MMTF fields as JSON, N, C-alpha, C and O atoms, coordinates in Angstrom:
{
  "mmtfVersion": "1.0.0",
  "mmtfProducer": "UNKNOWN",
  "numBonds": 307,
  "numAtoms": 308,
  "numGroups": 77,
  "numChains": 1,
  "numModels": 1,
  "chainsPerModel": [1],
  "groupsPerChain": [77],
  "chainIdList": ["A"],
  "bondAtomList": [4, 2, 8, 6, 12, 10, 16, 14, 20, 18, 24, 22, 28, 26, 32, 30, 36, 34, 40, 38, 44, 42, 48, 46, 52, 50, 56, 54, 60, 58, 64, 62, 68, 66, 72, 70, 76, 74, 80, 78, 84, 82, 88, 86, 92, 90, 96, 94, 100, 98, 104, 102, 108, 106, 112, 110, 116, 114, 120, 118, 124, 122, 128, 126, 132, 130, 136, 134, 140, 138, 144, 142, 148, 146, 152, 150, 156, 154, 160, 158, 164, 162, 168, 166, 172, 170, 176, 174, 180, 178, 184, 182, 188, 186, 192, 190, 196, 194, 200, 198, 204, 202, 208, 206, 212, 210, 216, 214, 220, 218, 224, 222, 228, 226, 232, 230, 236, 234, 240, 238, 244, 242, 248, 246, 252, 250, 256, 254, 260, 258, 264, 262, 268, 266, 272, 270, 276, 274, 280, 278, 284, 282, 288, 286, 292, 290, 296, 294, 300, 298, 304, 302],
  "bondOrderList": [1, 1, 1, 1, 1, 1, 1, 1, 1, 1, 1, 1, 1, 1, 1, 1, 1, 1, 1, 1, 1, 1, 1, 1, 1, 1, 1, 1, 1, 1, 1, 1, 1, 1, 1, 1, 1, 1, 1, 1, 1, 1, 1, 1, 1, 1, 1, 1, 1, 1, 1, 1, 1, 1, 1, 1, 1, 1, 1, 1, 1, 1, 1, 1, 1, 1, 1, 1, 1, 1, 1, 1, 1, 1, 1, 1],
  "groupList": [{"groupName": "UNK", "atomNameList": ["N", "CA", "C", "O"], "elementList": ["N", "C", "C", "O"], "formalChargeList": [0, 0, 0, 0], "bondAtomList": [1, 0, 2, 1, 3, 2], "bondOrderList": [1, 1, 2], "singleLetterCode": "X", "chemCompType": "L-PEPTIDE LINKING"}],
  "groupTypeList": [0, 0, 0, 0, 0, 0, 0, 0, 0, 0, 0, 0, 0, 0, 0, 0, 0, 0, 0, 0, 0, 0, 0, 0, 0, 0, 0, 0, 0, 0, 0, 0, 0, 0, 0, 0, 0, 0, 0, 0, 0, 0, 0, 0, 0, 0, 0, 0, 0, 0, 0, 0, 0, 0, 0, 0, 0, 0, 0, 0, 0, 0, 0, 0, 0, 0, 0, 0, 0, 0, 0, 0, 0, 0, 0, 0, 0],
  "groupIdList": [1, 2, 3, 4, 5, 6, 7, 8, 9, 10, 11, 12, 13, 14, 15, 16, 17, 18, 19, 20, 21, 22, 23, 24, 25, 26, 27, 28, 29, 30, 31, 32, 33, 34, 35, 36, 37, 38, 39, 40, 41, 42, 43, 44, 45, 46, 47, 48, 49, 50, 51, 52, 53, 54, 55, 56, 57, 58, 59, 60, 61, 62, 63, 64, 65, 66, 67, 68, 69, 70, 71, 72, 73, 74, 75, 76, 77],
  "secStructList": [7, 7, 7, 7, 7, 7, 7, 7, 1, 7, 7, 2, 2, 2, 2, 2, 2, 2, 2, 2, 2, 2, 2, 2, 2, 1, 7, 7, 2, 2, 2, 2, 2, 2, 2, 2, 2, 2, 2, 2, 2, 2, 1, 7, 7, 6, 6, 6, 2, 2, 2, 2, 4, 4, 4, 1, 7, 7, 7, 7, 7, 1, 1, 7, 2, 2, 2, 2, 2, 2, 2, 2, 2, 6, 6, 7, 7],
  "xCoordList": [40.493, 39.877, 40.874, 42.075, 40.39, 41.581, 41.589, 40.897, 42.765, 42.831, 41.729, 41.087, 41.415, 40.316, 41.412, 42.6, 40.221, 40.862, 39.972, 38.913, 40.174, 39.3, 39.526, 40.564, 38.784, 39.249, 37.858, 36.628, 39.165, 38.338, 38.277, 38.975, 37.416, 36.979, 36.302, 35.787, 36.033, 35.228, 34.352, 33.491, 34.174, 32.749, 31.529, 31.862, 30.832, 29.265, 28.876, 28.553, 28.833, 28.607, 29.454, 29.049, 30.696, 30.986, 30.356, 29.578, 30.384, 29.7, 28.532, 28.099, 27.987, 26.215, 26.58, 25.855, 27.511, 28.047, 28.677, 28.635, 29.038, 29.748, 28.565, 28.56, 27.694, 26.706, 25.611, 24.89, 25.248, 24.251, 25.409, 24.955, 26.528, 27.161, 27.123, 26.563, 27.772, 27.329, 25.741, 25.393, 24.793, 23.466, 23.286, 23.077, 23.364, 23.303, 23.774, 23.409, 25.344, 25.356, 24.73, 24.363, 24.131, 23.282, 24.468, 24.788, 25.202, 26.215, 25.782, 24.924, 26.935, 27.366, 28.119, 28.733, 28.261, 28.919, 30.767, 31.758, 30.485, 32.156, 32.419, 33.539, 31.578, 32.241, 32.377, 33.103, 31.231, 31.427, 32.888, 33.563, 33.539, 34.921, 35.889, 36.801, 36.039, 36.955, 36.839, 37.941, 35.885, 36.318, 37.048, 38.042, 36.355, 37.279, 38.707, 39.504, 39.035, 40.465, 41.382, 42.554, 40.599, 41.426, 41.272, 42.379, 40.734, 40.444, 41.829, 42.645, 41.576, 43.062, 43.971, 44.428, 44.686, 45.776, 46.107, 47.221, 44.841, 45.464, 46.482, 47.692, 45.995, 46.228, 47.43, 47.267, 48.908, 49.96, 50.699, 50.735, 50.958, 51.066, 52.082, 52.76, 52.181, 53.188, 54.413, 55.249, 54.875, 56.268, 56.822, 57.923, 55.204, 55.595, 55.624, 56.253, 54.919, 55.224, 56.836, 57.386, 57.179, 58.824, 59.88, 61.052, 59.503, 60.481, 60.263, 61.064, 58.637, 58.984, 59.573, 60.472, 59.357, 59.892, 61.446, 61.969, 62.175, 63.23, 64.143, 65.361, 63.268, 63.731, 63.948, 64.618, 63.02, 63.262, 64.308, 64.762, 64.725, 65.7, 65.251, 64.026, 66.18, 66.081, 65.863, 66.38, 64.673, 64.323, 65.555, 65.978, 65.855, 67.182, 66.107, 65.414, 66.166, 65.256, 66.237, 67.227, 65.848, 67.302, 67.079, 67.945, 65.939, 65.601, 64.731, 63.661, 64.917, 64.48, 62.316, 61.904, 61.555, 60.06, 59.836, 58.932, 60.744, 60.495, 60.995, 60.203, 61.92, 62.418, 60.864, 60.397, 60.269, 59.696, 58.575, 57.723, 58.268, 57.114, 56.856, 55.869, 58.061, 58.63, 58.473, 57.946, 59.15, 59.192, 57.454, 57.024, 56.827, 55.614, 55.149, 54.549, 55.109, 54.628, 54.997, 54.302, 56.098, 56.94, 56.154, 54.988, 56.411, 56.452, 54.606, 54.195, 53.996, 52.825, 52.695, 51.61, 53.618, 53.694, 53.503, 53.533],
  "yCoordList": [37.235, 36.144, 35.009, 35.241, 33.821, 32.776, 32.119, 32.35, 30.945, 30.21, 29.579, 29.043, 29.641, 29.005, 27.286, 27.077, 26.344, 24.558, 24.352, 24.976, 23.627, 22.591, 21.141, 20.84, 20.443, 18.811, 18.36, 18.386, 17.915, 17.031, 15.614, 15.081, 15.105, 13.421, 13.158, 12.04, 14.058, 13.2, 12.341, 12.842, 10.799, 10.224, 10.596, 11.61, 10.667, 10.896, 10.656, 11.655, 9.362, 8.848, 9.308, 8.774, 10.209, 10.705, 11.758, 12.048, 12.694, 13.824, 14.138, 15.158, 12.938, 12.903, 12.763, 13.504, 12.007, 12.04, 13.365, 13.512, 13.958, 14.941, 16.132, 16.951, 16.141, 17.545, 16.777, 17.597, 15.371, 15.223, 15.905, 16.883, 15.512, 15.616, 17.33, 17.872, 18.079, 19.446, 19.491, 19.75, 19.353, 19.459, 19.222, 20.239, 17.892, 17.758, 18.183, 17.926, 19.449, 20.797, 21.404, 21.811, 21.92, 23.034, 23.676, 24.66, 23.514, 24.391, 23.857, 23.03, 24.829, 24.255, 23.526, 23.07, 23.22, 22.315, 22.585, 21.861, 24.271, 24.823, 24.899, 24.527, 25.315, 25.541, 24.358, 24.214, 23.355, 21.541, 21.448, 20.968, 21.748, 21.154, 21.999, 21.383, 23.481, 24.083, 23.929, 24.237, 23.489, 22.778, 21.948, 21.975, 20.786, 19.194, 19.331, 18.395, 20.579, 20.763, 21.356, 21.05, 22.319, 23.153, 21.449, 21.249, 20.85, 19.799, 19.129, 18.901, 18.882, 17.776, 18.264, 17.595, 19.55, 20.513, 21.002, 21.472, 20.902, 21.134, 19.535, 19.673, 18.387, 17.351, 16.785, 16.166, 16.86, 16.517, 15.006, 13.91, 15.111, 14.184, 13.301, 13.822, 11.69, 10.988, 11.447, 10.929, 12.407, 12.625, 13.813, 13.988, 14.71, 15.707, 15.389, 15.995, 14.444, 13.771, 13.136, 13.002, 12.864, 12.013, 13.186, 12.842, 14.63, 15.115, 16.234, 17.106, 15.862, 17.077, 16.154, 16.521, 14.53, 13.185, 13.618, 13.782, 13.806, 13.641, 15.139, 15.263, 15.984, 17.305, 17.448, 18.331, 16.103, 16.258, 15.511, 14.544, 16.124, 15.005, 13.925, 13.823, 12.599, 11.396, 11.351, 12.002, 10.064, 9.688, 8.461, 7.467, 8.861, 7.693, 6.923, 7.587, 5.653, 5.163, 4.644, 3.964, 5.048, 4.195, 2.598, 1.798, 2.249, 0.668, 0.193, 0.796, -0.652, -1.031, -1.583, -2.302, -1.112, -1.68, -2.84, -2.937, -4.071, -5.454, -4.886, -5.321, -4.115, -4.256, -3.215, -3.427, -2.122, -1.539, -2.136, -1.494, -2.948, -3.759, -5.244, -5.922, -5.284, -6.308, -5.836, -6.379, -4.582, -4.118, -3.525, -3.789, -2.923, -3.058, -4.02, -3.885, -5.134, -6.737, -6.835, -6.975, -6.737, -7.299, -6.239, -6.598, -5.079, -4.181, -3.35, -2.988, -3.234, -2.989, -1.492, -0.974, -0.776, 0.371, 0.825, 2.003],
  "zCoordList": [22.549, 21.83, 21.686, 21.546, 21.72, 21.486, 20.279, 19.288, 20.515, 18.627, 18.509, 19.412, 17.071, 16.235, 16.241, 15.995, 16.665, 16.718, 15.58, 15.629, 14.59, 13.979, 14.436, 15.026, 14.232, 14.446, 13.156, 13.126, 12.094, 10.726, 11.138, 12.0, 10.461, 10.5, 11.431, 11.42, 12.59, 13.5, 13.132, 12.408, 13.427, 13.603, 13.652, 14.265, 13.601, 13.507, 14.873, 15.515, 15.54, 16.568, 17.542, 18.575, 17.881, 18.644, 18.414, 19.322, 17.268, 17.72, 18.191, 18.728, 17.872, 18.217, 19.83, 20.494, 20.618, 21.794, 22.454, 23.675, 21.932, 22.32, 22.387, 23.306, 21.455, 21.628, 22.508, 23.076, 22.81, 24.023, 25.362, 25.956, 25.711, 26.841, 26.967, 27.92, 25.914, 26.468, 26.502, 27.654, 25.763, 26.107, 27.797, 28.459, 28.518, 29.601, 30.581, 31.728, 29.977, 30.577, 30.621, 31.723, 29.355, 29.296, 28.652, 29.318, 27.674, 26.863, 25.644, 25.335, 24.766, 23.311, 23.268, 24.232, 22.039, 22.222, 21.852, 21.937, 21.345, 21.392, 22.908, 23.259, 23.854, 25.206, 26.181, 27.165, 25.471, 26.061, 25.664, 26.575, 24.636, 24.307, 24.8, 25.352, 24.792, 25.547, 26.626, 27.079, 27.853, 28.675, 28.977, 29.702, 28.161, 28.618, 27.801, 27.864, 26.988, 26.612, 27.598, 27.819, 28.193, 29.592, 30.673, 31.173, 30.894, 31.778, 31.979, 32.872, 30.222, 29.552, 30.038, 30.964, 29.748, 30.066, 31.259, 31.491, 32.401, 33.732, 33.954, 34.129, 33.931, 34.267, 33.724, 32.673, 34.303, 33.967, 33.07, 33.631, 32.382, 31.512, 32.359, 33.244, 32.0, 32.333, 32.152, 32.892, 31.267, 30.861, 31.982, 32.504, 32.117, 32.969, 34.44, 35.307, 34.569, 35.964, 36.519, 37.612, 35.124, 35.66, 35.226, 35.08, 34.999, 35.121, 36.424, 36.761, 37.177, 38.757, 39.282, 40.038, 39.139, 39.944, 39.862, 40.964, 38.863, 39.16, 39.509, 39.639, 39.583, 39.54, 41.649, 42.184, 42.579, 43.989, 44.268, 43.655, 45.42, 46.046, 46.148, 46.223, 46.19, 46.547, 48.395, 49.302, 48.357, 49.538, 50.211, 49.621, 51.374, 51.959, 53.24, 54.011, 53.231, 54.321, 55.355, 55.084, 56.618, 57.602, 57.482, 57.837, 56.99, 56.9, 55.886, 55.794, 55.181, 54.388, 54.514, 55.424, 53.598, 54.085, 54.666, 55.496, 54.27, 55.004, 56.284, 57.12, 56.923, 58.283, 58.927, 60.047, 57.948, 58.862, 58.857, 59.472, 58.49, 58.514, 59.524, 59.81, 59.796, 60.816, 62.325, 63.296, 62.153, 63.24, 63.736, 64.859, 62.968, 63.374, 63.696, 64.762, 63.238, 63.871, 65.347, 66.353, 65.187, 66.723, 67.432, 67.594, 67.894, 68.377, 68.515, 69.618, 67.607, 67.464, 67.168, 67.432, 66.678, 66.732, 64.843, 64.485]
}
């Protein structure tokens, strides 16, 4: 079994939003929300993004984008 969440204060008008959107699942509206919470939580946060960013090696280019972009012009390649 998992943790019991509360969330106090909601709006009225979201919740009236939130139980049409599971309705138009065809859920409740506890399993409309443990969804879009597992949803939230697959999806890596900005913070967790700049620390796999810096956890790879650095990229070395033999030429800078203006040269390789040049050289495609000239060249057609």
């Amino acid at each position: 079994m998992g943790t019991l969440v509360q969330v106090r204060d909601v709006p009225e008008a979201v919740h009236r939003k939130l139980k049409a959107r599971a309705a138009d699942r065809g859920t409740s509206l506890s399993e409309y929300l443990r969804q879009e919470l597992e949803r939230i939580v697959e999806s890596p946060t900005p913070q967790e993004l700049r620390e796999r960013l810096a956890q790879r090696a650095p990229v070395h280019l033999s030429e800078t984008p203006a040269e390789a972009i040049r050289a495609i012009r000239e060249h057609g390649e």
